[in-house]
Amino acid sequence: MKICMIGVGYVGLVSGACFADLGNTVYCIDNNQDKIDMLNMGKIPIYEPGLSEIVKKNYLSNRLKFSTNLKDAVIKSDIIFICVGTPSSKGKKSANLKYVFNAANELSKYINKFKIIVNKSTVPVSTGDIVEKIILKKKKKKLFEVVSNPEFLREGEAIRDFRFPDRIVIGCNNKKVIRKLESLYDPLIKKGAFFLSTSRRGAELIKYASNAFLATKISFINEIANLCEKTGVNVEDVSIGMGLDKRIGSRFLRAGPAYGGSCFPKDIAALAVTGDQYKTNLSIIKSVMKSNSNRKILLIERIKRILSNKIKNKEIAVLGVTFKPNTDDMRQSSSLKLLPFLQKKGAKINYYDPSGEKKEFSRLKNISFCRNIKEACKKADLIIIHTEWDEFKTIDFKKVSKNKKVKIYDMRNLYSSSKMQKLGFLYYSIGR
Ligand code: UDX
């Protein structure tokens, strides 16, 4: 099939490249000429393991094309995916849909025969109805169908999540269109993906409800971890014990420093706003937002206690600052609160992250980027493991630190408490 992806960001580029890899011809369209030029020169603008290879392979086989020419791509395509960003509105918590509506308005000019318009961007319930109204201003209903097809891609695992999704959700009531999309996704369905068709609004809400539930699960175990610290229980035993109940499931029950990323915080806030708009108080979701935000303060309190409130002039090494491993994404990472706080209290911070130096810290005094673990840790009074990159899982702390009294705060429970204590380290972790 011929497909047009409008928006060559995280979702559009990964999905476009993977659709091309399934044998489709894919036109990836963006209004950012520099980004398109970069892609046509073989440079990938996002950090996603495996993406460069799959883009290159399909670009060279002429199945994947990058352009700013929306008209040409819409005319040639059967299916048009809207994959533009839906950031939080400035100062508010609702989703900013102007890019979605612009895309709908633009593409409607070039509908020359029946087209399937698919919203892949994460959009509040009923956005598809508005997109339909925008296109109806220029085109008769019989010339298009607006569908919701949310993505469930995790950063760092996006290609795997595209290729082996638990489910493909299609929000549409037109049987012919559902069949067409079922055949587009057929290679994934054959490998075990469940194909679910529902109403358009149903698909829109499935996306938000899924993210909100995952964030709730994380906040739940993070709060249980707090109680574990007070009651001398190992939170990992609780996670395992809970997860063995198939109704709960073991995934997304790892206690940590607070969830971050470009999706959970934004989508949960937007869902709470949708609830208010429909006069339905989503109190659990609002408490998850509050719990996650408070958690960052709670971690800072913990660090103050570990350093006996003497932060000034302390050398602190921070290993990992991204919101999760295998990405360079800093959006809503708990390090964005943590490092500036410690800096303001007079600490000297040396951080190392495998994805490189971060602009978010480059203007802050006494926060330096180091090239490796040893450089960051050698003179540290406190080593904080913030992000669970693989290379942080087998550190020989006696080698990397010269300070016999170094303290270690492992925010991702990468090490065994008993082993670290046997090695003579002052070791702290989460919920243990
Ligand atoms: C998420 C959803 O998982 C994905 O389905 C959706 O399409 C986009 O949003 P992503 O934000 O890339 O994906 O990362 P994810 O792996 O979900 O982690 C989100 C945050 O939760 C990270 O900060 C991570 O560290 C944290 N997390 C995750 C935990 O603290 N504990 C866990 O057990 C899992």
GROMACS .gro file of C-alpha atoms and ligand atoms in nm:
model
  466
    1MET     CA    1   0.000   0.000   0.000
    2LYS     CA    2   0.098   0.363  -0.040
    3ILE     CA    3   0.108   0.545   0.295
    4CYS     CA    4   0.171   0.905   0.397
    5MET     CA    5   0.302   0.984   0.747
    6ILE     CA    6   0.245   1.351   0.838
    7GLY     CA    7   0.499   1.444   1.104
    8VAL     CA    8   0.841   1.278   1.108
    9GLY     CA    9   0.898   1.284   1.481
   10TYR     CA   10   0.926   0.995   1.717
   11VAL     CA   11   0.602   0.819   1.615
   12GLY     CA   12   0.597   0.914   1.246
   13LEU     CA   13   0.955   0.813   1.173
   14VAL     CA   14   0.949   0.484   1.364
   15SER     CA   15   0.605   0.382   1.234
   16GLY     CA   16   0.687   0.499   0.879
   17ALA     CA   17   1.013   0.304   0.867
   18CYS     CA   18   0.844  -0.006   1.010
   19PHE     CA   19   0.551   0.018   0.765
   20ALA     CA   20   0.807   0.041   0.482
   21ASP     CA   21   0.982  -0.263   0.626
   22LEU     CA   22   0.651  -0.450   0.588
   23GLY     CA   23   0.672  -0.380   0.212
   24ASN     CA   24   0.463  -0.062   0.185
   25THR     CA   25   0.570   0.257   0.007
   26VAL     CA   26   0.585   0.528   0.271
   27TYR     CA   27   0.606   0.905   0.220
   28CYS     CA   28   0.728   1.069   0.541
   29ILE     CA   29   0.629   1.435   0.527
   30ASP     CA   30   0.741   1.715   0.758
   31ASN     CA   31   0.736   2.093   0.729
   32ASN     CA   32   1.081   2.112   0.888
   33GLN     CA   33   1.308   2.126   0.583
   34ASP     CA   34   1.627   2.077   0.790
   35LYS     CA   35   1.489   1.756   0.938
   36ILE     CA   36   1.393   1.625   0.591
   37ASP     CA   37   1.735   1.721   0.452
   38MET     CA   38   1.905   1.540   0.744
   39LEU     CA   39   1.702   1.225   0.678
   40ASN     CA   40   1.775   1.238   0.305
   41MET     CA   41   2.143   1.253   0.396
   42GLY     CA   42   2.100   0.939   0.608
   43LYS     CA   43   2.114   1.118   0.944
   44ILE     CA   44   1.856   1.014   1.208
   45PRO     CA   45   1.729   1.306   1.424
   46ILE     CA   46   1.621   1.088   1.718
   47TYR     CA   47   1.805   0.846   1.949
   48GLU     CA   48   1.631   0.511   1.906
   49PRO     CA   49   1.828   0.181   1.901
   50GLY     CA   50   1.798   0.006   1.564
   51LEU     CA   51   1.617   0.290   1.387
   52SER     CA   52   1.909   0.399   1.172
   53GLU     CA   53   1.949   0.053   1.017
   54ILE     CA   54   1.579   0.010   0.935
   55VAL     CA   55   1.557   0.362   0.788
   56LYS     CA   56   1.867   0.314   0.575
   57LYS     CA   57   1.756  -0.029   0.446
   58ASN     CA   58   1.413   0.095   0.336
   59TYR     CA   59   1.539   0.427   0.205
   60LEU     CA   60   1.786   0.246  -0.019
   61SER     CA   61   1.511   0.006  -0.136
   62ASN     CA   62   1.315   0.320  -0.232
   63ARG     CA   63   1.020   0.224  -0.010
   64LEU     CA   64   1.080   0.505   0.240
   65LYS     CA   65   1.083   0.864   0.115
   66PHE     CA   66   1.132   1.193   0.300
   67SER     CA   67   0.986   1.516   0.169
   68THR     CA   68   0.814   1.843   0.257
   69ASN     CA   69   0.571   1.800  -0.035
   70LEU     CA   70   0.244   1.708   0.139
   71LYS     CA   71   0.032   1.753  -0.176
   72ASP     CA   72   0.225   1.496  -0.378
   73ALA     CA   73   0.221   1.243  -0.091
   74VAL     CA   74  -0.154   1.280  -0.016
   75ILE     CA   75  -0.244   1.241  -0.384
   76LYS     CA   76  -0.037   0.924  -0.413
   77SER     CA   77  -0.138   0.764  -0.081
   78ASP     CA   78  -0.435   0.544   0.015
   79ILE     CA   79  -0.382   0.591   0.389
   80ILE     CA   80  -0.268   0.914   0.555
   81PHE     CA   81  -0.140   0.896   0.916
   82ILE     CA   82  -0.139   1.211   1.127
   83CYS     CA   83   0.161   1.170   1.358
   84VAL     CA   84   0.223   1.526   1.472
   85GLY     CA   85   0.296   1.622   1.833
   86THR     CA   86   0.024   1.697   2.087
   87PRO     CA   87   0.230   1.875   2.357
   88SER     CA   88   0.071   2.010   2.674
   89SER     CA   89  -0.070   2.356   2.615
   90LYS     CA   90   0.145   2.635   2.763
   91GLY     CA   91   0.064   2.674   3.128
   92LYS     CA   92  -0.237   2.444   3.102
   93LYS     CA   93  -0.254   2.068   3.124
   94SER     CA   94  -0.471   2.007   2.818
   95ALA     CA   95  -0.328   1.870   2.493
   96ASN     CA   96  -0.237   2.131   2.232
   97LEU     CA   97  -0.407   2.006   1.912
   98LYS     CA   98  -0.314   2.287   1.676
   99TYR     CA   99  -0.065   2.070   1.482
  100VAL     CA  100  -0.328   1.796   1.437
  101PHE     CA  101  -0.586   2.045   1.312
  102ASN     CA  102  -0.332   2.214   1.080
  103ALA     CA  103  -0.243   1.876   0.932
  104ALA     CA  104  -0.613   1.794   0.878
  105ASN     CA  105  -0.673   2.130   0.716
  106GLU     CA  106  -0.370   2.101   0.489
  107LEU     CA  107  -0.429   1.744   0.374
  108SER     CA  108  -0.798   1.808   0.302
  109LYS     CA  109  -0.695   2.036   0.015
  110TYR     CA  110  -0.540   1.745  -0.176
  111ILE     CA  111  -0.798   1.465  -0.136
  112ASN     CA  112  -0.850   1.356  -0.497
  113LYS     CA  113  -1.010   1.014  -0.429
  114PHE     CA  114  -1.124   0.810  -0.124
  115LYS     CA  115  -0.868   0.839   0.155
  116ILE     CA  116  -0.834   0.685   0.499
  117ILE     CA  117  -0.717   0.951   0.744
  118VAL     CA  118  -0.566   0.794   1.055
  119ASN     CA  119  -0.498   0.979   1.380
  120LYS     CA  120  -0.192   0.812   1.532
  121SER     CA  121  -0.109   1.108   1.754
  122THR     CA  122  -0.232   1.081   2.111
  123VAL     CA  123  -0.546   1.292   2.110
  124PRO     CA  124  -0.825   1.352   2.366
  125VAL     CA  125  -1.158   1.173   2.322
  126SER     CA  126  -1.368   1.322   2.040
  127THR     CA  127  -1.071   1.482   1.856
  128GLY     CA  128  -1.149   1.257   1.557
  129ASP     CA  129  -1.493   1.423   1.537
  130ILE     CA  130  -1.327   1.766   1.508
  131VAL     CA  131  -1.079   1.642   1.246
  132GLU     CA  132  -1.374   1.509   1.047
  133LYS     CA  133  -1.551   1.845   1.066
  134ILE     CA  134  -1.236   2.025   0.945
  135ILE     CA  135  -1.206   1.800   0.641
  136LEU     CA  136  -1.583   1.817   0.571
  137LYS     CA  137  -1.537   2.191   0.511
  138LYS     CA  138  -1.352   2.100   0.192
  139LYS     CA  139  -1.449   1.744   0.101
  140LYS     CA  140  -1.768   1.536   0.090
  141LYS     CA  141  -1.795   1.261   0.357
  142LYS     CA  142  -1.790   0.988   0.093
  143LEU     CA  143  -1.436   1.084  -0.004
  144PHE     CA  144  -1.273   1.006   0.334
  145GLU     CA  145  -1.298   0.829   0.668
  146VAL     CA  146  -1.128   0.949   0.986
  147VAL     CA  147  -0.993   0.667   1.202
  148SER     CA  148  -0.814   0.652   1.541
  149ASN     CA  149  -0.515   0.415   1.560
  150PRO     CA  150  -0.313   0.503   1.873
  151GLU     CA  151   0.049   0.392   1.910
  152PHE     CA  152   0.187   0.211   2.215
  153LEU     CA  153   0.559   0.261   2.146
  154ARG     CA  154   0.804   0.289   2.436
  155GLU     CA  155   1.114   0.500   2.384
  156GLY     CA  156   1.417   0.275   2.352
  157GLU     CA  157   1.196  -0.021   2.253
  158ALA     CA  158   0.991   0.145   1.978
  159ILE     CA  159   1.083  -0.085   1.688
  160ARG     CA  160   1.021  -0.395   1.896
  161ASP     CA  161   0.690  -0.251   2.021
  162PHE     CA  162   0.583  -0.177   1.663
  163ARG     CA  163   0.679  -0.520   1.536
  164PHE     CA  164   0.538  -0.717   1.830
  165PRO     CA  165   0.248  -0.513   1.968
  166ASP     CA  166   0.014  -0.673   2.222
  167ARG     CA  167  -0.272  -0.518   2.030
  168ILE     CA  168  -0.356  -0.302   1.731
  169VAL     CA  169  -0.647  -0.073   1.814
  170ILE     CA  170  -0.859   0.069   1.530
  171GLY     CA  171  -1.132   0.319   1.610
  172CYS     CA  172  -1.372   0.320   1.314
  173ASN     CA  173  -1.725   0.205   1.227
  174ASN     CA  174  -1.671   0.161   0.851
  175LYS     CA  175  -1.626  -0.212   0.783
  176LYS     CA  176  -1.449  -0.162   0.450
  177VAL     CA  177  -1.194   0.070   0.611
  178ILE     CA  178  -1.144  -0.167   0.904
  179ARG     CA  179  -1.068  -0.447   0.659
  180LYS     CA  180  -0.819  -0.227   0.472
  181LEU     CA  181  -0.633  -0.145   0.795
  182GLU     CA  182  -0.648  -0.508   0.902
  183SER     CA  183  -0.467  -0.601   0.581
  184LEU     CA  184  -0.208  -0.326   0.636
  185TYR     CA  185  -0.132  -0.472   0.980
  186ASP     CA  186  -0.173  -0.834   0.865
  187PRO     CA  187   0.201  -0.927   0.899
  188LEU     CA  188   0.186  -0.824   1.269
  189ILE     CA  189  -0.148  -0.997   1.328
  190LYS     CA  190  -0.003  -1.316   1.179
  191LYS     CA  191   0.277  -1.293   1.440
  192GLY     CA  192   0.026  -1.277   1.724
  193ALA     CA  193  -0.091  -0.917   1.761
  194PHE     CA  194  -0.456  -0.887   1.864
  195PHE     CA  195  -0.657  -0.672   1.620
  196LEU     CA  196  -0.925  -0.477   1.808
  197SER     CA  197  -1.175  -0.258   1.627
  198THR     CA  198  -1.391  -0.025   1.833
  199SER     CA  199  -1.550   0.318   1.804
  200ARG     CA  200  -1.321   0.610   1.720
  201ARG     CA  201  -1.369   0.765   2.063
  202GLY     CA  202  -1.314   0.425   2.219
  203ALA     CA  203  -0.972   0.399   2.055
  204GLU     CA  204  -0.883   0.753   2.166
  205LEU     CA  205  -0.971   0.672   2.526
  206ILE     CA  206  -0.794   0.332   2.524
  207LYS     CA  207  -0.465   0.514   2.464
  208TYR     CA  208  -0.506   0.760   2.750
  209ALA     CA  209  -0.649   0.503   2.988
  210SER     CA  210  -0.360   0.264   2.914
  211ASN     CA  211  -0.093   0.524   2.986
  212ALA     CA  212  -0.275   0.645   3.294
  213PHE     CA  213  -0.305   0.292   3.427
  214LEU     CA  214   0.064   0.217   3.370
  215ALA     CA  215   0.156   0.537   3.551
  216THR     CA  216  -0.083   0.444   3.831
  217LYS     CA  217   0.087   0.106   3.865
  218ILE     CA  218   0.427   0.275   3.893
  219SER     CA  219   0.307   0.533   4.144
  220PHE     CA  220   0.137   0.258   4.341
  221ILE     CA  221   0.459   0.057   4.383
  222ASN     CA  222   0.655   0.373   4.452
  223GLU     CA  223   0.425   0.453   4.745
  224ILE     CA  224   0.441   0.093   4.867
  225ALA     CA  225   0.821   0.134   4.852
  226ASN     CA  226   0.792   0.426   5.094
  227LEU     CA  227   0.605   0.203   5.338
  228CYS     CA  228   0.860  -0.075   5.284
  229GLU     CA  229   1.140   0.160   5.391
  230LYS     CA  230   0.954   0.230   5.715
  231THR     CA  231   0.860  -0.133   5.785
  232GLY     CA  232   1.185  -0.305   5.682
  233VAL     CA  233   1.024  -0.491   5.393
  234ASN     CA  234   1.196  -0.544   5.056
  235VAL     CA  235   0.973  -0.382   4.793
  236GLU     CA  236   1.105  -0.623   4.532
  237ASP     CA  237   0.954  -0.911   4.725
  238VAL     CA  238   0.624  -0.724   4.726
  239SER     CA  239   0.649  -0.657   4.348
  240ILE     CA  240   0.718  -1.024   4.279
  241GLY     CA  241   0.448  -1.142   4.518
  242MET     CA  242   0.191  -0.906   4.363
  243GLY     CA  243   0.299  -0.972   4.004
  244LEU     CA  244   0.247  -1.347   4.034
  245ASP     CA  245  -0.124  -1.269   4.044
  246LYS     CA  246  -0.212  -1.276   3.675
  247ARG     CA  247  -0.475  -1.010   3.735
  248ILE     CA  248  -0.198  -0.772   3.843
  249GLY     CA  249   0.095  -0.878   3.622
  250SER     CA  250   0.463  -0.828   3.705
  251ARG     CA  251   0.551  -0.552   3.457
  252PHE     CA  252   0.562  -0.183   3.547
  253LEU     CA  253   0.593  -0.267   3.915
  254ARG     CA  254   0.956  -0.157   3.955
  255ALA     CA  255   0.993   0.110   4.222
  256GLY     CA  256   1.209   0.403   4.111
  257PRO     CA  257   1.265   0.776   4.137
  258ALA     CA  258   0.929   0.878   3.973
  259TYR     CA  259   0.805   0.824   3.620
  260GLY     CA  260   0.905   1.077   3.353
  261GLY     CA  261   0.909   1.092   2.975
  262SER     CA  262   0.725   1.269   2.698
  263CYS     CA  263   0.404   1.070   2.742
  264PHE     CA  264   0.296   0.969   3.091
  265PRO     CA  265   0.309   1.316   3.252
  266LYS     CA  266   0.152   1.489   2.947
  267ASP     CA  267  -0.113   1.226   2.876
  268ILE     CA  268  -0.225   1.188   3.236
  269ALA     CA  269  -0.261   1.562   3.277
  270ALA     CA  270  -0.461   1.579   2.952
  271LEU     CA  271  -0.686   1.293   3.064
  272ALA     CA  272  -0.762   1.471   3.391
  273VAL     CA  273  -0.858   1.780   3.190
  274THR     CA  274  -1.083   1.568   2.967
  275GLY     CA  275  -1.250   1.436   3.281
  276ASP     CA  276  -1.313   1.789   3.405
  277GLN     CA  277  -1.444   1.895   3.062
  278TYR     CA  278  -1.699   1.613   3.078
  279LYS     CA  279  -1.771   1.692   3.446
  280THR     CA  280  -1.625   1.359   3.560
  281ASN     CA  281  -1.372   1.390   3.839
  282LEU     CA  282  -1.088   1.144   3.766
  283SER     CA  283  -0.968   1.157   4.127
  284ILE     CA  284  -0.735   0.854   4.108
  285ILE     CA  285  -0.551   1.001   3.810
  286LYS     CA  286  -0.520   1.337   3.982
  287SER     CA  287  -0.375   1.170   4.290
  288VAL     CA  288  -0.125   0.978   4.073
  289MET     CA  289  -0.005   1.309   3.925
  290LYS     CA  290   0.034   1.455   4.274
  291SER     CA  291   0.203   1.143   4.410
  292ASN     CA  292   0.457   1.140   4.128
  293SER     CA  293   0.536   1.508   4.166
  294ASN     CA  294   0.571   1.477   4.546
  295ARG     CA  295   0.803   1.181   4.500
  296LYS     CA  296   1.078   1.404   4.360
  297ILE     CA  297   1.067   1.612   4.679
  298LEU     CA  298   1.069   1.297   4.887
  299LEU     CA  299   1.386   1.173   4.712
  300ILE     CA  300   1.555   1.505   4.780
  301GLU     CA  301   1.464   1.472   5.149
  302ARG     CA  302   1.617   1.124   5.143
  303ILE     CA  303   1.942   1.260   4.996
  304LYS     CA  304   1.953   1.531   5.263
  305ARG     CA  305   1.926   1.257   5.526
  306ILE     CA  306   2.193   1.041   5.361
  307LEU     CA  307   2.430   1.340   5.366
  308SER     CA  308   2.320   1.435   5.720
  309ASN     CA  309   2.199   1.765   5.578
  310LYS     CA  310   2.554   1.860   5.478
  311ILE     CA  311   2.522   1.908   5.100
  312LYS     CA  312   2.740   2.221   5.063
  313ASN     CA  313   3.079   2.142   4.900
  314LYS     CA  314   2.992   1.773   4.875
  315GLU     CA  315   3.106   1.597   4.554
  316ILE     CA  316   2.806   1.412   4.409
  317ALA     CA  317   2.830   1.175   4.109
  318VAL     CA  318   2.505   1.116   3.918
  319LEU     CA  319   2.500   0.813   3.688
  320GLY     CA  320   2.229   0.850   3.424
  321VAL     CA  321   2.006   1.158   3.390
  322THR     CA  322   1.763   1.055   3.109
  323PHE     CA  323   1.408   0.956   3.210
  324LYS     CA  324   1.487   0.593   3.122
  325PRO     CA  325   1.771   0.401   2.956
  326ASN     CA  326   1.830   0.365   2.578
  327THR     CA  327   1.707   0.714   2.503
  328ASP     CA  328   1.855   1.064   2.516
  329ASP     CA  329   1.519   1.206   2.618
  330MET     CA  330   1.523   1.429   2.925
  331ARG     CA  331   1.157   1.529   2.920
  332GLN     CA  332   1.011   1.525   3.273
  333SER     CA  333   1.309   1.326   3.399
  334SER     CA  334   1.335   1.340   3.779
  335SER     CA  335   1.699   1.446   3.735
  336LEU     CA  336   1.573   1.786   3.614
  337LYS     CA  337   1.461   1.862   3.969
  338LEU     CA  338   1.731   1.669   4.150
  339LEU     CA  339   2.051   1.813   4.004
  340PRO     CA  340   1.956   2.183   4.019
  341PHE     CA  341   1.840   2.136   4.380
  342LEU     CA  342   2.171   1.982   4.484
  343GLN     CA  343   2.360   2.251   4.292
  344LYS     CA  344   2.165   2.526   4.467
  345LYS     CA  345   2.257   2.366   4.800
  346GLY     CA  346   2.625   2.406   4.709
  347ALA     CA  347   2.712   2.055   4.593
  348LYS     CA  348   2.958   1.993   4.310
  349ILE     CA  349   2.792   1.755   4.068
  350ASN     CA  350   2.964   1.532   3.814
  351TYR     CA  351   2.717   1.346   3.595
  352TYR     CA  352   2.768   1.085   3.327
  353ASP     CA  353   2.501   0.959   3.086
  354PRO     CA  354   2.577   0.722   2.794
  355SER     CA  355   2.353   0.935   2.569
  356GLY     CA  356   2.582   1.235   2.616
  357GLU     CA  357   2.592   1.582   2.767
  358LYS     CA  358   2.261   1.754   2.841
  359LYS     CA  359   2.182   2.112   2.746
  360GLU     CA  360   1.945   2.125   3.044
  361PHE     CA  361   2.246   2.141   3.278
  362SER     CA  362   2.503   2.317   3.059
  363ARG     CA  363   2.436   2.665   3.201
  364LEU     CA  364   2.434   2.556   3.566
  365LYS     CA  365   2.746   2.627   3.772
  366ASN     CA  366   2.911   2.327   3.944
  367ILE     CA  367   2.732   2.072   3.727
  368SER     CA  368   2.982   1.904   3.493
  369PHE     CA  369   2.939   1.632   3.235
  370CYS     CA  370   3.194   1.351   3.260
  371ARG     CA  371   3.291   1.111   2.985
  372ASN     CA  372   3.267   0.793   3.189
  373ILE     CA  373   3.172   0.637   3.522
  374LYS     CA  374   3.520   0.660   3.676
  375GLU     CA  375   3.563   1.028   3.593
  376ALA     CA  376   3.227   1.105   3.754
  377CYS     CA  377   3.278   0.892   4.065
  378LYS     CA  378   3.648   0.916   4.150
  379LYS     CA  379   3.622   1.189   4.416
  380ALA     CA  380   3.254   1.150   4.501
  381ASP     CA  381   3.118   1.161   4.854
  382LEU     CA  382   2.785   1.030   4.717
  383ILE     CA  383   2.719   0.829   4.400
  384ILE     CA  384   2.356   0.841   4.278
  385ILE     CA  385   2.241   0.587   4.020
  386HIS     CA  386   1.946   0.767   3.860
  387THR     CA  387   1.888   0.582   3.529
  388GLU     CA  388   1.928   0.207   3.484
  389TRP     CA  389   2.159   0.201   3.181
  390ASP     CA  390   2.311  -0.146   3.134
  391GLU     CA  391   2.665  -0.021   3.194
  392PHE     CA  392   2.569   0.083   3.547
  393LYS     CA  393   2.476  -0.273   3.644
  394THR     CA  394   2.826  -0.411   3.701
  395ILE     CA  395   3.027  -0.126   3.850
  396ASP     CA  396   3.330  -0.215   4.064
  397PHE     CA  397   3.282   0.072   4.311
  398LYS     CA  398   3.614   0.004   4.484
  399LYS     CA  399   3.782   0.075   4.149
  400VAL     CA  400   3.582   0.381   4.044
  401SER     CA  401   3.591   0.562   4.378
  402LYS     CA  402   3.896   0.672   4.575
  403ASN     CA  403   3.683   0.766   4.875
  404LYS     CA  404   3.668   0.486   5.133
  405LYS     CA  405   3.358   0.646   5.287
  406VAL     CA  406   3.168   0.691   4.962
  407LYS     CA  407   2.788   0.655   4.992
  408ILE     CA  408   2.581   0.500   4.715
  409TYR     CA  409   2.215   0.585   4.649
  410ASP     CA  410   2.082   0.333   4.398
  411MET     CA  411   1.749   0.475   4.277
  412ARG     CA  412   1.688   0.174   4.051
  413ASN     CA  413   1.776  -0.109   4.290
  414LEU     CA  414   2.042  -0.242   4.054
  415TYR     CA  415   2.252  -0.393   4.332
  416SER     CA  416   2.190  -0.634   4.618
  417SER     CA  417   2.174  -0.454   4.952
  418SER     CA  418   2.333  -0.744   5.138
  419LYS     CA  419   2.624  -0.775   4.892
  420MET     CA  420   2.694  -0.402   4.902
  421GLN     CA  421   2.688  -0.400   5.282
  422LYS     CA  422   2.926  -0.703   5.287
  423LEU     CA  423   3.162  -0.501   5.062
  424GLY     CA  424   3.155  -0.235   5.330
  425PHE     CA  425   2.965   0.029   5.131
  426LEU     CA  426   2.713   0.270   5.284
  427TYR     CA  427   2.444   0.166   5.033
  428TYR     CA  428   2.094   0.307   5.007
  429SER     CA  429   1.819   0.211   4.763
  430ILE     CA  430   1.445   0.233   4.705
  431GLY     CA  431   1.196   0.045   4.918
  432ARG     CA  432   1.452  -0.184   5.079
  433UDX     C1  433   0.520   0.504   2.767
  433UDX     C2  434   0.429   0.383   2.749
  433UDX     O1  435   0.492   0.269   2.809
  433UDX     C3  436   0.407   0.357   2.600
  433UDX     O2  437   0.319   0.247   2.583
  433UDX     C4  438   0.347   0.483   2.537
  433UDX     O3  439   0.324   0.464   2.399
  433UDX     C5  440   0.439   0.600   2.559
  433UDX     O4  441   0.464   0.619   2.699
  433UDX     P1  442   0.776   0.563   2.756
  433UDX     O5  443   0.731   0.692   2.814
  433UDX     O6  444   0.868   0.561   2.639
  433UDX     O7  445   0.646   0.474   2.712
  433UDX     O8  446   0.854   0.485   2.871
  433UDX     P2  447   0.816   0.371   2.974
  433UDX     O9  448   0.908   0.257   2.950
  433UDX    O10  449   0.673   0.349   2.979
  433UDX    O11  450   0.862   0.441   3.114
  433UDX     C6  451   0.798   0.561   3.154
  433UDX     C7  452   0.855   0.602   3.289
  433UDX    O12  453   0.816   0.509   3.389
  433UDX     C8  454   1.009   0.606   3.292
  433UDX    O13  455   1.050   0.720   3.367
  433UDX     C9  456   1.046   0.477   3.366
  433UDX    O14  457   1.169   0.491   3.437
  433UDX    C10  458   0.929   0.464   3.462
  433UDX     N1  459   0.905   0.326   3.505
  433UDX    C11  460   0.865   0.234   3.414
  433UDX    C12  461   0.920   0.293   3.640
  433UDX    O15  462   0.957   0.378   3.721
  433UDX     N2  463   0.894   0.165   3.680
  433UDX    C13  464   0.853   0.069   3.591
  433UDX    O16  465   0.833  -0.045   3.633
  433UDX    C14  466   0.840   0.104   3.454
   0.00000   0.00000   0.00000
